[in-house]
């Protein structure tokens, strides 16, 4: 079994598609198909079921995927150690962040880091708080960035900056003029992020201050992105709780208005795995974030 075979298997397994796996790895479909067939034949184990034009993981394939990812994560850690021998002249840095941090806070810092260390290839993936934490656990990212607190003893957390949640409604909405009552809050339509989002978790944690629980709200829409939420609220779909950073342009343009109900501030946190090696590039980027 070779590392190339493992990389091919993981790429195909994650997409359940030979062509897409081949495209990501810049290989021909025949080369990818041959590698999978060789693995299955060598160990007399079916890793995929061919169903029409689709492929799906077998139970053996699902178990093997866990181990293959772990091996590749260890290889990446070993490569990071060797890259460190040349200082910050070359190497890579994989970041993953929740939407507000990724879209509004991190980009200027990444640009500064690239100017100072042009030999370091930086990648940024976006997910919600749960997926960012999982990526740090699995070694899929060197550093994670989230909004709000999490309870995970395996992860080291570094406080970086503060953000403010605000409730916003379309301009002209009655709540923009007069703060709503508890009854109005429960009866009004809400547009919220999906479960697992740090923004939603923090908003729901603040509801008892208004005499409410999460289940008391009328959630009209659940949307997976901050931009989609702002657009839906501006179109009249309901109210939402969102980062002031995200809503600032829409508020300034008069498409959204804030509601006079204070929500607690939250912290931007950097995450890293306590037991994984912290490469020099990751340490340097973390120091840059702390310095602001």
Short mmCIF file of C-alpha atoms in Angstrom, two decimals:
data_model
loop_
_atom_site.label_atom_id
_atom_site.label_comp_id
_atom_site.label_asym_id
_atom_site.label_seq_id
_atom_site.Cartn_x
_atom_site.Cartn_y
_atom_site.Cartn_z
CA UNK A 1 0.00 0.00 0.00
CA UNK A 2 1.41 3.39 -1.00
CA UNK A 3 0.70 6.91 0.18
CA UNK A 4 -0.47 7.78 -3.33
CA UNK A 5 -3.05 4.99 -3.15
CA UNK A 6 -4.24 6.32 0.20
CA UNK A 7 -4.53 9.87 -1.16
CA UNK A 8 -6.48 8.61 -4.17
CA UNK A 9 -8.80 6.51 -2.00
CA UNK A 10 -9.53 9.43 0.37
CA UNK A 11 -10.16 11.87 -2.50
CA UNK A 12 -12.60 9.49 -4.16
CA UNK A 13 -14.24 8.40 -0.89
CA UNK A 14 -14.89 11.97 0.26
CA UNK A 15 -16.59 12.80 -3.05
CA UNK A 16 -17.98 9.35 -3.86
CA UNK A 17 -17.03 10.13 -7.45
CA UNK A 18 -14.08 8.89 -9.51
CA UNK A 19 -13.98 11.82 -11.91
CA UNK A 20 -14.14 14.47 -9.18
CA UNK A 21 -11.44 12.67 -7.19
CA UNK A 22 -9.23 12.51 -10.28
CA UNK A 23 -9.80 16.21 -11.00
CA UNK A 24 -8.77 17.27 -7.49
CA UNK A 25 -5.59 15.19 -7.67
CA UNK A 26 -4.80 16.24 -11.27
CA UNK A 27 -4.80 12.60 -12.38
CA UNK A 28 -6.56 10.75 -15.16
CA UNK A 29 -9.70 8.85 -14.29
CA UNK A 30 -8.08 5.62 -15.45
CA UNK A 31 -5.15 6.12 -13.06
CA UNK A 32 -7.52 6.70 -10.16
CA UNK A 33 -9.67 3.72 -11.07
CA UNK A 34 -6.57 1.51 -11.37
CA UNK A 35 -5.32 2.55 -7.93
CA UNK A 36 -8.68 1.72 -6.30
CA UNK A 37 -8.89 -1.62 -8.12
CA UNK A 38 -5.33 -2.49 -7.04
CA UNK A 39 -6.15 -1.77 -3.40
CA UNK A 40 -9.30 -3.87 -3.49
CA UNK A 41 -7.56 -6.76 -5.23
CA UNK A 42 -4.48 -6.68 -2.99
CA UNK A 43 -6.57 -7.02 0.18
CA UNK A 44 -9.51 -8.90 -1.34
CA UNK A 45 -11.85 -6.29 0.12
CA UNK A 46 -14.53 -4.31 -1.66
CA UNK A 47 -14.17 -0.61 -0.76
CA UNK A 48 -16.88 0.78 -3.04
CA UNK A 49 -20.17 -0.43 -4.42
CA UNK A 50 -20.86 0.57 -8.02
CA UNK A 51 -24.51 1.62 -8.23
CA UNK A 52 -25.35 2.74 -11.74
CA UNK A 53 -23.01 5.61 -12.51
CA UNK A 54 -22.40 6.30 -8.82
CA UNK A 55 -20.06 4.75 -6.31
CA UNK A 56 -20.71 4.53 -2.58
CA UNK A 57 -18.51 3.36 0.28
CA UNK A 58 -19.03 -0.12 1.64
CA UNK A 59 -18.86 -0.69 5.39
CA UNK A 60 -15.23 -1.78 4.94
CA UNK A 61 -14.58 1.38 2.94
CA UNK A 62 -16.03 3.57 5.70
CA UNK A 63 -13.75 1.97 8.30
CA UNK A 64 -10.72 2.21 6.02
CA UNK A 65 -11.43 5.90 5.36
CA UNK A 66 -10.96 6.69 9.06
CA UNK A 67 -7.56 4.99 9.12
CA UNK A 68 -6.45 6.42 5.78
CA UNK A 69 -7.21 9.96 6.93
CA UNK A 70 -5.25 9.37 10.15
CA UNK A 71 -2.22 8.09 8.22
CA UNK A 72 -2.26 11.06 5.84
CA UNK A 73 -2.59 13.46 8.78
CA UNK A 74 0.53 11.93 10.33
CA UNK A 75 2.36 12.23 7.01
CA UNK A 76 1.37 15.89 6.79
CA UNK A 77 2.68 16.43 10.34
CA UNK A 78 6.00 14.79 9.39
CA UNK A 79 6.26 16.97 6.29
CA UNK A 80 5.58 20.04 8.41
CA UNK A 81 8.46 19.16 10.73
CA UNK A 82 10.83 18.81 7.78
CA UNK A 83 9.61 22.04 6.22
CA UNK A 84 10.33 23.79 9.50
CA UNK A 85 14.01 22.96 9.06
CA UNK A 86 14.15 25.69 6.45
CA UNK A 87 12.48 28.19 8.75
CA UNK A 88 9.63 30.10 7.14
CA UNK A 89 11.20 30.15 3.69
CA UNK A 90 8.77 27.52 2.45
CA UNK A 91 5.93 25.37 3.68
CA UNK A 92 2.16 25.48 3.97
CA UNK A 93 -0.46 26.67 6.42
CA UNK A 94 -4.00 25.25 6.46
CA UNK A 95 -6.60 27.42 8.19
CA UNK A 96 -10.29 26.81 8.79
CA UNK A 97 -12.66 29.41 10.17
CA UNK A 98 -16.31 30.06 10.80
CA UNK A 99 -17.98 32.44 8.37
CA UNK A 100 -17.77 35.76 10.18
CA UNK A 101 -14.09 35.32 10.99
CA UNK A 102 -13.24 33.94 7.54
CA UNK A 103 -15.05 36.62 5.55
CA UNK A 104 -14.55 39.73 7.66
CA UNK A 105 -11.66 39.35 10.10
CA UNK A 106 -9.02 36.99 8.72
CA UNK A 107 -8.42 38.24 5.14
CA UNK A 108 -6.30 41.33 6.05
CA UNK A 109 -4.22 39.20 8.42
CA UNK A 110 -3.66 36.53 5.79
CA UNK A 111 -2.54 39.20 3.34
CA UNK A 112 -0.05 40.61 5.86
CA UNK A 113 1.28 37.12 6.55
CA UNK A 114 1.72 36.45 2.83
CA UNK A 115 3.68 39.68 2.39
CA UNK A 116 6.00 38.74 5.25
CA UNK A 117 6.32 35.05 4.29
CA UNK A 118 5.73 34.68 0.54
CA UNK A 119 7.11 31.12 0.55
CA UNK A 120 4.31 29.84 2.77
CA UNK A 121 1.25 28.60 0.86
CA UNK A 122 -1.88 29.56 2.87
CA UNK A 123 -5.25 27.88 2.38
CA UNK A 124 -8.51 28.83 4.10
CA UNK A 125 -11.60 26.64 4.40
CA UNK A 126 -14.94 27.81 5.83
CA UNK A 127 -17.34 25.90 8.09
CA UNK A 128 -19.41 26.36 11.21
CA UNK A 129 -18.05 26.03 14.74
CA UNK A 130 -18.60 22.27 14.85
CA UNK A 131 -16.88 21.55 11.55
CA UNK A 132 -13.93 23.81 12.40
CA UNK A 133 -13.42 21.98 15.71
CA UNK A 134 -13.64 18.62 13.93
CA UNK A 135 -11.04 19.70 11.37
CA UNK A 136 -8.57 20.57 14.13
CA UNK A 137 -9.23 17.20 15.79
CA UNK A 138 -8.60 15.33 12.54
CA UNK A 139 -5.50 17.28 11.58
CA UNK A 140 -7.20 18.63 8.46
CA UNK A 141 -6.26 22.19 9.49
CA UNK A 142 -3.34 23.65 11.44
CA UNK A 143 -5.36 26.42 13.09
CA UNK A 144 -9.07 27.00 13.49
CA UNK A 145 -10.90 30.25 14.15
CA UNK A 146 -14.38 30.47 15.65
CA UNK A 147 -16.74 32.89 17.38
CA UNK A 148 -17.74 32.11 20.94
CA UNK A 149 -16.76 29.41 23.40
CA UNK A 150 -16.54 25.66 23.02
CA UNK A 151 -15.96 22.94 25.60
CA UNK A 152 -13.26 20.61 24.27
CA UNK A 153 -10.33 19.58 26.49
CA UNK A 154 -8.31 18.39 23.48
CA UNK A 155 -8.15 21.87 21.96
CA UNK A 156 -6.12 24.85 23.12
CA UNK A 157 -8.00 28.13 22.73
CA UNK A 158 -6.45 31.58 22.33
CA UNK A 159 -8.64 34.70 22.64
CA UNK A 160 -8.00 37.16 19.82
CA UNK A 161 -10.67 39.84 19.43
CA UNK A 162 -14.27 40.69 20.28
CA UNK A 163 -17.38 40.77 18.16
CA UNK A 164 -20.89 42.06 18.90
CA UNK A 165 -24.12 40.30 18.05
CA UNK A 166 -27.06 42.51 17.09
CA UNK A 167 -30.69 41.82 16.26
CA UNK A 168 -31.59 43.29 12.88
CA UNK A 169 -34.85 43.66 10.93
CA UNK A 170 -35.79 45.18 7.57
CA UNK A 171 -35.92 48.95 7.53
CA UNK A 172 -39.45 50.04 8.48
CA UNK A 173 -40.12 46.99 10.64
CA UNK A 174 -42.03 47.88 13.86
CA UNK A 175 -39.20 46.47 16.02
CA UNK A 176 -36.83 49.07 14.58
CA UNK A 177 -38.87 51.79 16.27
CA UNK A 178 -39.88 50.06 19.50
CA UNK A 179 -38.11 47.16 21.21
CA UNK A 180 -40.36 44.09 21.06
CA UNK A 181 -41.92 42.42 24.08
CA UNK A 182 -41.30 38.79 25.01
CA UNK A 183 -44.56 37.83 23.32
CA UNK A 184 -43.64 39.69 20.14
CA UNK A 185 -40.22 38.04 20.08
CA UNK A 186 -41.81 34.58 20.29
CA UNK A 187 -44.47 35.30 17.67
CA UNK A 188 -42.26 37.10 15.17
CA UNK A 189 -40.59 35.27 12.28
CA UNK A 190 -36.86 34.53 12.63
CA UNK A 191 -34.18 33.77 10.06
CA UNK A 192 -31.31 31.90 11.72
CA UNK A 193 -28.13 30.01 10.92
CA UNK A 194 -28.11 26.21 11.03
CA UNK A 195 -27.63 24.17 14.20
CA UNK A 196 -23.92 23.96 14.97
CA UNK A 197 -23.33 27.60 14.12
CA UNK A 198 -21.60 29.63 16.85
CA UNK A 199 -23.79 32.64 16.07
CA UNK A 200 -26.99 30.67 16.62
CA UNK A 201 -25.66 28.96 19.75
CA UNK A 202 -24.73 32.28 21.33
CA UNK A 203 -28.05 33.91 20.42
CA UNK A 204 -30.01 30.99 21.90
CA UNK A 205 -27.89 31.15 25.06
CA UNK A 206 -28.88 34.83 25.44
CA UNK A 207 -32.64 34.21 25.12
CA UNK A 208 -33.32 33.54 28.85
CA UNK A 209 -32.48 37.21 29.50
CA UNK A 210 -35.61 38.02 27.47
CA UNK A 211 -37.71 35.34 29.17
CA UNK A 212 -37.45 32.91 26.27
CA UNK A 213 -35.99 29.54 25.33
CA UNK A 214 -34.78 28.46 21.91
CA UNK A 215 -37.93 26.41 21.34
CA UNK A 216 -40.12 29.47 21.88
CA UNK A 217 -38.98 31.14 18.66
CA UNK A 218 -40.80 30.87 15.35
CA UNK A 219 -37.99 30.00 12.96
CA UNK A 220 -39.20 30.75 9.44
CA UNK A 221 -35.91 30.00 7.69
CA UNK A 222 -32.61 28.30 8.47
CA UNK A 223 -29.86 29.38 6.08
CA UNK A 224 -26.22 28.29 5.88
CA UNK A 225 -24.55 31.64 5.19
CA UNK A 226 -24.51 35.10 6.76
CA UNK A 227 -24.93 36.79 3.38
CA UNK A 228 -28.04 34.74 2.59
CA UNK A 229 -29.49 35.64 5.99
CA UNK A 230 -28.90 39.37 5.47
CA UNK A 231 -30.53 39.20 2.04
CA UNK A 232 -33.55 37.27 3.37
CA UNK A 233 -34.07 39.67 6.28
CA UNK A 234 -33.74 42.71 4.03
CA UNK A 235 -36.40 41.13 1.78
CA UNK A 236 -38.80 40.88 4.73
CA UNK A 237 -38.42 37.23 5.79
CA UNK A 238 -38.08 38.10 9.48
CA UNK A 239 -35.57 39.16 12.12
CA UNK A 240 -32.16 37.70 12.85
CA UNK A 241 -29.25 37.88 15.28
CA UNK A 242 -25.99 38.41 13.46
CA UNK A 243 -22.52 39.87 13.82
CA UNK A 244 -22.39 43.65 13.57
CA UNK A 245 -19.39 43.17 11.24
CA UNK A 246 -21.58 41.21 8.84
CA UNK A 247 -24.55 43.57 8.94
CA UNK A 248 -22.61 46.86 8.95
CA UNK A 249 -22.80 47.57 5.20
CA UNK A 250 -26.51 46.72 4.96
CA UNK A 251 -27.25 48.90 8.00
CA UNK A 252 -25.25 51.80 6.52
CA UNK A 253 -27.09 51.39 3.21
CA UNK A 254 -30.47 51.51 4.95
CA UNK A 255 -31.52 47.97 4.06
CA UNK A 256 -31.40 46.74 7.67
CA UNK A 257 -32.08 48.36 11.03
CA UNK A 258 -30.92 47.33 14.49
CA UNK A 259 -33.30 46.45 17.31
CA UNK A 260 -32.72 48.02 20.72
CA UNK A 261 -32.21 44.73 22.54
CA UNK A 262 -28.63 44.26 23.71
CA UNK A 263 -26.90 40.93 23.11
CA UNK A 264 -23.64 39.87 24.78
CA UNK A 265 -20.33 40.29 23.04
CA UNK A 266 -18.44 37.21 21.98
CA UNK A 267 -14.79 36.46 21.46
CA UNK A 268 -12.96 35.33 18.37
CA UNK A 269 -10.90 32.30 19.34
CA UNK A 270 -8.02 30.50 17.67
CA UNK A 271 -8.03 26.71 18.08
CA UNK A 272 -5.18 24.23 17.88
CA UNK A 273 -4.80 20.62 19.00
CA UNK A 274 -2.85 20.36 22.24
CA UNK A 275 -1.11 17.14 21.22
CA UNK A 276 -0.27 17.99 17.62
CA UNK A 277 2.98 19.64 16.60
CA UNK A 278 2.54 23.39 16.06
CA UNK A 279 4.53 24.22 12.94
CA UNK A 280 6.51 27.45 12.76
CA UNK A 281 4.20 28.84 10.10
CA UNK A 282 1.15 28.23 12.32
CA UNK A 283 2.94 29.72 15.35
CA UNK A 284 3.93 32.79 13.33
CA UNK A 285 0.40 33.31 12.02
CA UNK A 286 -1.07 32.90 15.52
CA UNK A 287 1.37 35.50 16.85
CA UNK A 288 0.34 37.88 14.04
CA UNK A 289 -3.33 37.41 14.95
CA UNK A 290 -2.63 38.11 18.63
CA UNK A 291 -0.73 41.28 17.74
CA UNK A 292 -3.69 42.43 15.67
#
